[in-house]
JSON list of C-alpha atoms in Angstrom, two decimals:
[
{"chain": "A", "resi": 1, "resn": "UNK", "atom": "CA", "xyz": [31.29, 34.02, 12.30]},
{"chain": "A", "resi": 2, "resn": "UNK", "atom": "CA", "xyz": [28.92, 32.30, 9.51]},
{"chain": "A", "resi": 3, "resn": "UNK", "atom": "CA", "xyz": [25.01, 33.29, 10.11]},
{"chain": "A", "resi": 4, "resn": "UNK", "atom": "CA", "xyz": [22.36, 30.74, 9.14]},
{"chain": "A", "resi": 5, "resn": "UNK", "atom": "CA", "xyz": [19.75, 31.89, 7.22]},
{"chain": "A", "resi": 6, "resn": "UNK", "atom": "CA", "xyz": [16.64, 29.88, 8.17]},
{"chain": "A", "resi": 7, "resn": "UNK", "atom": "CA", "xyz": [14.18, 29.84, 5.26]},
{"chain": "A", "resi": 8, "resn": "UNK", "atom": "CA", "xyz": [10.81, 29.93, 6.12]},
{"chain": "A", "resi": 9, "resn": "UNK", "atom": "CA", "xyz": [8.50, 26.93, 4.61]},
{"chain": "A", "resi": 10, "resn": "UNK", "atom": "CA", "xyz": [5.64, 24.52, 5.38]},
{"chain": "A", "resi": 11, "resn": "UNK", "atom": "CA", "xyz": [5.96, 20.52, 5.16]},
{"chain": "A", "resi": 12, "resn": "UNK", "atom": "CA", "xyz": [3.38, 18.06, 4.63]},
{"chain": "A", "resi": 13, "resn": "UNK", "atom": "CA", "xyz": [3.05, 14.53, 3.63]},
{"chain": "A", "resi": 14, "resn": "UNK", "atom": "CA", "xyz": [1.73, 12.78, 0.82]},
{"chain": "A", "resi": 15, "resn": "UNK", "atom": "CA", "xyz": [0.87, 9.44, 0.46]},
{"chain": "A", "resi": 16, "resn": "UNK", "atom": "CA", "xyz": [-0.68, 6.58, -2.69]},
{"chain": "A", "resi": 17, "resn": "UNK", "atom": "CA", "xyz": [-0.47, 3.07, -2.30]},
{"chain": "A", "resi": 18, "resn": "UNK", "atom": "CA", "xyz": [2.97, 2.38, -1.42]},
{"chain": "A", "resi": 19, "resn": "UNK", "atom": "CA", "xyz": [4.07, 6.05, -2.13]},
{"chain": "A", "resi": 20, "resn": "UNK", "atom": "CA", "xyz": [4.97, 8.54, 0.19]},
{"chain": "A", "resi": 21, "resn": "UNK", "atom": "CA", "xyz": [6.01, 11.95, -0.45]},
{"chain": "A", "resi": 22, "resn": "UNK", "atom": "CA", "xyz": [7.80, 14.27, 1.82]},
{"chain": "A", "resi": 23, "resn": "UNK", "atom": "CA", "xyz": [7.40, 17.79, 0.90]},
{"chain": "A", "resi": 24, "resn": "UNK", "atom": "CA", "xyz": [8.37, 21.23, 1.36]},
{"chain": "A", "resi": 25, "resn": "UNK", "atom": "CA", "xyz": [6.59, 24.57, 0.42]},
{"chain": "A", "resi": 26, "resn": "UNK", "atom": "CA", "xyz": [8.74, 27.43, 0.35]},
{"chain": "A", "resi": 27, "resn": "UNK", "atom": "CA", "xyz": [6.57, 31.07, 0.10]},
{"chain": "A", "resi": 28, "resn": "UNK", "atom": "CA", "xyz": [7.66, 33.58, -2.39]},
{"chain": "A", "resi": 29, "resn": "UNK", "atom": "CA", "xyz": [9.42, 31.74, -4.77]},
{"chain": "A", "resi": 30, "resn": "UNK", "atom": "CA", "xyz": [9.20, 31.21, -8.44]},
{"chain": "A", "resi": 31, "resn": "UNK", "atom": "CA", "xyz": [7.43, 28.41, -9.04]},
{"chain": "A", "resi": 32, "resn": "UNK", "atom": "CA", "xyz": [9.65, 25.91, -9.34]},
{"chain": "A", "resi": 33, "resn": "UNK", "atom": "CA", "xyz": [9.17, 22.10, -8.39]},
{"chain": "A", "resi": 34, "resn": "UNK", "atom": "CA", "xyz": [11.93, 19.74, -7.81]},
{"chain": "A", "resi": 35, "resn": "UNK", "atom": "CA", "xyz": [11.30, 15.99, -7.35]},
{"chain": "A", "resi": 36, "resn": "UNK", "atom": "CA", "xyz": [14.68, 13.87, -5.86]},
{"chain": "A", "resi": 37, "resn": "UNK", "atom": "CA", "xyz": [16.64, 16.78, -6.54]},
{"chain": "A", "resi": 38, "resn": "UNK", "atom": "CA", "xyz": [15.85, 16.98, -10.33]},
{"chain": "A", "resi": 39, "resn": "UNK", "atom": "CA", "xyz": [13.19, 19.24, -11.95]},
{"chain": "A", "resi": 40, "resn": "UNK", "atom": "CA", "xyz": [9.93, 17.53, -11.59]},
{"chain": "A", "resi": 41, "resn": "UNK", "atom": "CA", "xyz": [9.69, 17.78, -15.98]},
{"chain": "A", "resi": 42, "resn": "UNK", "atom": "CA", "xyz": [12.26, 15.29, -16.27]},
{"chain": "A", "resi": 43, "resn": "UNK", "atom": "CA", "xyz": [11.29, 13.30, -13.31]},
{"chain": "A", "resi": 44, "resn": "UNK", "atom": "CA", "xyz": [7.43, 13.25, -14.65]},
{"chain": "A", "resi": 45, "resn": "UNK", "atom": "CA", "xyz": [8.11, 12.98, -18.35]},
{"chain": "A", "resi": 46, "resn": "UNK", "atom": "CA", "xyz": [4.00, 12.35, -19.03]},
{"chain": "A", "resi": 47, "resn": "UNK", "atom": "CA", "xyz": [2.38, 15.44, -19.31]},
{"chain": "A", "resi": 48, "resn": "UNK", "atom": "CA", "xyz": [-0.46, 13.91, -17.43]},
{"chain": "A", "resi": 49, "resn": "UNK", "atom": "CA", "xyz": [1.85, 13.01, -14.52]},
{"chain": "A", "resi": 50, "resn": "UNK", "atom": "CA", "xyz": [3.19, 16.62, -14.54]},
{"chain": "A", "resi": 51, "resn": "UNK", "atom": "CA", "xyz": [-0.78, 18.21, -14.48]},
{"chain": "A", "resi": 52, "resn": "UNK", "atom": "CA", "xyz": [-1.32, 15.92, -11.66]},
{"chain": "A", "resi": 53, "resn": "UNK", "atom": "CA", "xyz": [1.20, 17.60, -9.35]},
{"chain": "A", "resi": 54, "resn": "UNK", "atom": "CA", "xyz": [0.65, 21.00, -10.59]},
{"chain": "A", "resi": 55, "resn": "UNK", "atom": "CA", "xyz": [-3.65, 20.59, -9.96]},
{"chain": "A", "resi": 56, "resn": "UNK", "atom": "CA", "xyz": [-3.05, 21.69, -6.82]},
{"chain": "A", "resi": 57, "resn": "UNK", "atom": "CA", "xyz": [-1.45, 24.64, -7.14]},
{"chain": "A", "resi": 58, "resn": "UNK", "atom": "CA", "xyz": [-3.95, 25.28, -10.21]},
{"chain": "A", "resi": 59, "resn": "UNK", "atom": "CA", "xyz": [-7.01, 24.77, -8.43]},
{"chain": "A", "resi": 60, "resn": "UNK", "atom": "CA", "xyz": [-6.10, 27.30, -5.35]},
{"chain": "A", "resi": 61, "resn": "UNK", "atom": "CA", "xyz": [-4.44, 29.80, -8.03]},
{"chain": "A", "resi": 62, "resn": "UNK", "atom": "CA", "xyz": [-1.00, 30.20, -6.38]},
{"chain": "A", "resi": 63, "resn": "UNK", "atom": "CA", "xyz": [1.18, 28.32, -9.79]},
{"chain": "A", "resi": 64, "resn": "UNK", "atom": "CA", "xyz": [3.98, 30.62, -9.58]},
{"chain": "A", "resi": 65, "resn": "UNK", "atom": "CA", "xyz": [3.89, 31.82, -5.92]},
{"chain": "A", "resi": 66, "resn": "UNK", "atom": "CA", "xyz": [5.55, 28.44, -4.26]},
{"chain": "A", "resi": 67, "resn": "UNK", "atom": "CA", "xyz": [8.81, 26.77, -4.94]},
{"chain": "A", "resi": 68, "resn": "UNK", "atom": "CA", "xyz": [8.34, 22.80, -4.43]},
{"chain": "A", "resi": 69, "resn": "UNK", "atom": "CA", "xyz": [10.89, 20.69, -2.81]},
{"chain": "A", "resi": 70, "resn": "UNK", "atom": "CA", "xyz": [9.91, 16.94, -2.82]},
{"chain": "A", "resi": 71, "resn": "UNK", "atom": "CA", "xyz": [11.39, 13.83, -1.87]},
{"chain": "A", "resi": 72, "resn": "UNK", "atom": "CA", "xyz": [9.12, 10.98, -2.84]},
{"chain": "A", "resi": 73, "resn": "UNK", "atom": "CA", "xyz": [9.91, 7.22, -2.21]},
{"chain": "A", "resi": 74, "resn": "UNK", "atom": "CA", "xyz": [8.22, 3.73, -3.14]},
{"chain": "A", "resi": 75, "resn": "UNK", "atom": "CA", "xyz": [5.51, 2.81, -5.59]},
{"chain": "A", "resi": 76, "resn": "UNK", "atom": "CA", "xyz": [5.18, 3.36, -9.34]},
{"chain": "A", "resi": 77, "resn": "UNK", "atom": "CA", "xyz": [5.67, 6.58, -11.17]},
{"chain": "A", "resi": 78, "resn": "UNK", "atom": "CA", "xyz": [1.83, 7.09, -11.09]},
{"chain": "A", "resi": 79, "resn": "UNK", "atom": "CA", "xyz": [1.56, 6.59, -7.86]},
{"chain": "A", "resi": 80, "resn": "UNK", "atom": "CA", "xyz": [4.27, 8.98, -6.70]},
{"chain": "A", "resi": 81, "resn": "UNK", "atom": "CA", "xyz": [2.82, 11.30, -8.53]},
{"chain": "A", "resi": 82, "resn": "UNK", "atom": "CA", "xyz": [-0.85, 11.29, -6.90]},
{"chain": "A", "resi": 83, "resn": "UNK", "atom": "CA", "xyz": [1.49, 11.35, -3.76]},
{"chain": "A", "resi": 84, "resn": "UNK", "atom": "CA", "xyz": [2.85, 14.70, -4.62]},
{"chain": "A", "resi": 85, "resn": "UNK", "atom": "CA", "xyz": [0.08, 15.96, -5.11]},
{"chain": "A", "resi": 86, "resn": "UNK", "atom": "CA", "xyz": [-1.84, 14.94, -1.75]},
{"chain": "A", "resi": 87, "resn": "UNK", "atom": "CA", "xyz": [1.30, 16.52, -0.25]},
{"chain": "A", "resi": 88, "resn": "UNK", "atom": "CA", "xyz": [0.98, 19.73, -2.02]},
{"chain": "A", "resi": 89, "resn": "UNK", "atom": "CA", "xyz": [-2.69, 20.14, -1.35]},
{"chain": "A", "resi": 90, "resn": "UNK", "atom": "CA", "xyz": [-2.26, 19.04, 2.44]},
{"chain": "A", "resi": 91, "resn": "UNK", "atom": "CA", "xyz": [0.91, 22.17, 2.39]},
{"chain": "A", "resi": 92, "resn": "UNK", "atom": "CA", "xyz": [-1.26, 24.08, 1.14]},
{"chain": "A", "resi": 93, "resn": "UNK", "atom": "CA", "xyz": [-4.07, 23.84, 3.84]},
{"chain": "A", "resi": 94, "resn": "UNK", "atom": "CA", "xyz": [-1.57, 24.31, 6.31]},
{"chain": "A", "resi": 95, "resn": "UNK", "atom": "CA", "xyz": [-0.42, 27.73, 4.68]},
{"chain": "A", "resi": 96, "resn": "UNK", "atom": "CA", "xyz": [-3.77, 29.21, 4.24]},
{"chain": "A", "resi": 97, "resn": "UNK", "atom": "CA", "xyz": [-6.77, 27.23, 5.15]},
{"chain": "A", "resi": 98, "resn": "UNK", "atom": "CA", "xyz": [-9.08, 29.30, 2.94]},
{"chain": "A", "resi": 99, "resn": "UNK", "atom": "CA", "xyz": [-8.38, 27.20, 0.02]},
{"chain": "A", "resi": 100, "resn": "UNK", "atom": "CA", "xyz": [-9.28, 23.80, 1.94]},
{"chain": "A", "resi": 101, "resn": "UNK", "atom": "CA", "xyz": [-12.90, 23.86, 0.21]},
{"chain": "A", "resi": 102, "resn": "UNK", "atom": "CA", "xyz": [-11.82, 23.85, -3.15]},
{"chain": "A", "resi": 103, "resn": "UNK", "atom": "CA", "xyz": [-9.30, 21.41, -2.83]},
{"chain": "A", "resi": 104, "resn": "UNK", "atom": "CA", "xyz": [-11.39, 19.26, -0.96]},
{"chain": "A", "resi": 105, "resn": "UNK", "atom": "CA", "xyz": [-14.12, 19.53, -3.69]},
{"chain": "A", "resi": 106, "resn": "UNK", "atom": "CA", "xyz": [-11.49, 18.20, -6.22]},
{"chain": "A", "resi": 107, "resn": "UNK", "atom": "CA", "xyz": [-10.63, 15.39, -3.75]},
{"chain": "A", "resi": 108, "resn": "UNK", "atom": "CA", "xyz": [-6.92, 16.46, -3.07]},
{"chain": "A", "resi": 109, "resn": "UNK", "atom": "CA", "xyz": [-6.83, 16.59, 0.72]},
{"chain": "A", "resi": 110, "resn": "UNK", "atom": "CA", "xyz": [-8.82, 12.81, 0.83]},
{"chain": "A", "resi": 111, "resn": "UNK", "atom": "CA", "xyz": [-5.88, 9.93, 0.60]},
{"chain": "A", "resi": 112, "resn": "UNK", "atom": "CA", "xyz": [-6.89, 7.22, -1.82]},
{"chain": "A", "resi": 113, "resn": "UNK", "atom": "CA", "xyz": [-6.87, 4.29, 0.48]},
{"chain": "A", "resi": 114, "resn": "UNK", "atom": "CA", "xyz": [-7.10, 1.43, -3.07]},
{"chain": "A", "resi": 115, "resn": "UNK", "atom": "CA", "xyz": [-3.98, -0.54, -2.67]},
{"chain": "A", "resi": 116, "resn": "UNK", "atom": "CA", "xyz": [-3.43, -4.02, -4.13]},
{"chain": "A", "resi": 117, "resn": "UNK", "atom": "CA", "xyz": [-4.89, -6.89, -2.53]},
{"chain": "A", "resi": 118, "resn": "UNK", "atom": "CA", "xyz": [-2.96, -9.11, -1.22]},
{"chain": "A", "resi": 119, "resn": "UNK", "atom": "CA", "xyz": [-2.26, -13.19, -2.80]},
{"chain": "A", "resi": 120, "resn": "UNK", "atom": "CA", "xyz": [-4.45, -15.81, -0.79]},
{"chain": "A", "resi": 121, "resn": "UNK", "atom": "CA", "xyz": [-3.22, -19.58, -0.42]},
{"chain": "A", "resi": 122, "resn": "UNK", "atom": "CA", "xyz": [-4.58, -21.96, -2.87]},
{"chain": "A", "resi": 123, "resn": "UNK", "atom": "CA", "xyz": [-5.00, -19.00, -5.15]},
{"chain": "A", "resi": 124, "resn": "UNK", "atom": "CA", "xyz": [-3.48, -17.92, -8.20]},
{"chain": "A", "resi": 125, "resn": "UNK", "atom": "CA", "xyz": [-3.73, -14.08, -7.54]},
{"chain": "A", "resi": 126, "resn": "UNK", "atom": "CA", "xyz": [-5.84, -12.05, -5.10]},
{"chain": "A", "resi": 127, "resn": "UNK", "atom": "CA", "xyz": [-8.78, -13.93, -6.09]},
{"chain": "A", "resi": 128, "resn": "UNK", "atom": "CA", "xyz": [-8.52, -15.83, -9.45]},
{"chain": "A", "resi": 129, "resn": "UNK", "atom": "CA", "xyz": [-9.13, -19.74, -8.18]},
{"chain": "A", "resi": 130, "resn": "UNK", "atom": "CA", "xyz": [-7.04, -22.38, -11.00]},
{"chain": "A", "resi": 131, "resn": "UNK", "atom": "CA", "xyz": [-9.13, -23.42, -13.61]},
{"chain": "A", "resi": 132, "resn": "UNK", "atom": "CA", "xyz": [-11.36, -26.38, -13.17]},
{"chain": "A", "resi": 133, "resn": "UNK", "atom": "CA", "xyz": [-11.25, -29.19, -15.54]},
{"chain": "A", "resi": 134, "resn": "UNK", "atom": "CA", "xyz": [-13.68, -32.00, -15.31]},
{"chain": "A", "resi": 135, "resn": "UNK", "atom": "CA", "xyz": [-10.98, -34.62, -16.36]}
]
C-alpha cells in the first residue's frame, strides 16, 4: 500500500488588472519560485519583473525560507507579475501575520484596482472624441 505524503503549504490569490495568480507557499524550502511550471527567471526575463515578485519575500526577510509554486493566468507580463506578488504578500500574511505592517507599508497586501477603461460609442477610445474640422 502507497502512503500519501501531504505537504504542508499556504495558498493565496493574487490579482492586477486582468491577472490573477494562484499561489502556493510551501515552508522550509529553498527558495525556489516556479511560474507555469518553469523557473520564474525564464518566465520573468526583466530583472525588474523578477524584483517585483521577489519584494515580498525581501521586505519580510524570509528570500530563501519559501519555495513558490504559481500558476498565473490573463493580462500582460507586467501585470502578472504585480499579481504574483499581491499573492505572495497576501501568503505571507496568512503564514505569519507579524509581517502584515511592513508589507502593507510597501503597498503589497492593497490590490491595484487601475484597469483600462472601457471604449464609449461615438468615441474613438475611452475618451478621445474624432477630430473636429470646421469644413
Amino acid at each position: 500500500m502507497t502512503t500519501i505524503v501531504q505537504q504542508e503549504f499556504i495558498r493565496a490569490v493574487g490579482r492586477r488588472k486582468t491577472a490573477a495568480a494562484r499561489v502556493r507557499l510551501i515552508p522550509s524550502g529553498a527558495g525556489l519560485i516556479t511560474v507555469n511550471g518553469r523557473p520564474f527567471e525564464s518566465y520573468f526575463p526583466l530583472l525588474v519583473l523578477q524584483e517585483i515578485v521577489r519584494a515580498p519575500l525581501k521586505a519580510v526577510g524570509e528570500s530563501g525560507n519559501f519555495d513558490v509554486s504559481v500558476k498565473v493566468a490573463g493580462g500582460g507580463l507586467h501585470g502578472q507579475a504585480e499579481a504574483v506578488r499581491h499573492g505572495i504578500a497576501r501568503a505571507l500574511v496568512k503564514w505569519n501575520a507579524d509581517g502584515r505592517k511592513t508589507l502593507k507599508a510597501e503597498g503589497f497586501l492593497r490590490r491595484d484596482p487601475r484597469a483600462k477603461e472601457r471604449k464609449k460609442p461615438g468615441l474613438k477610445r475611452a475618451r478621445r472624441a474624432p477630430q473636429w474640422s470646421k469644413r
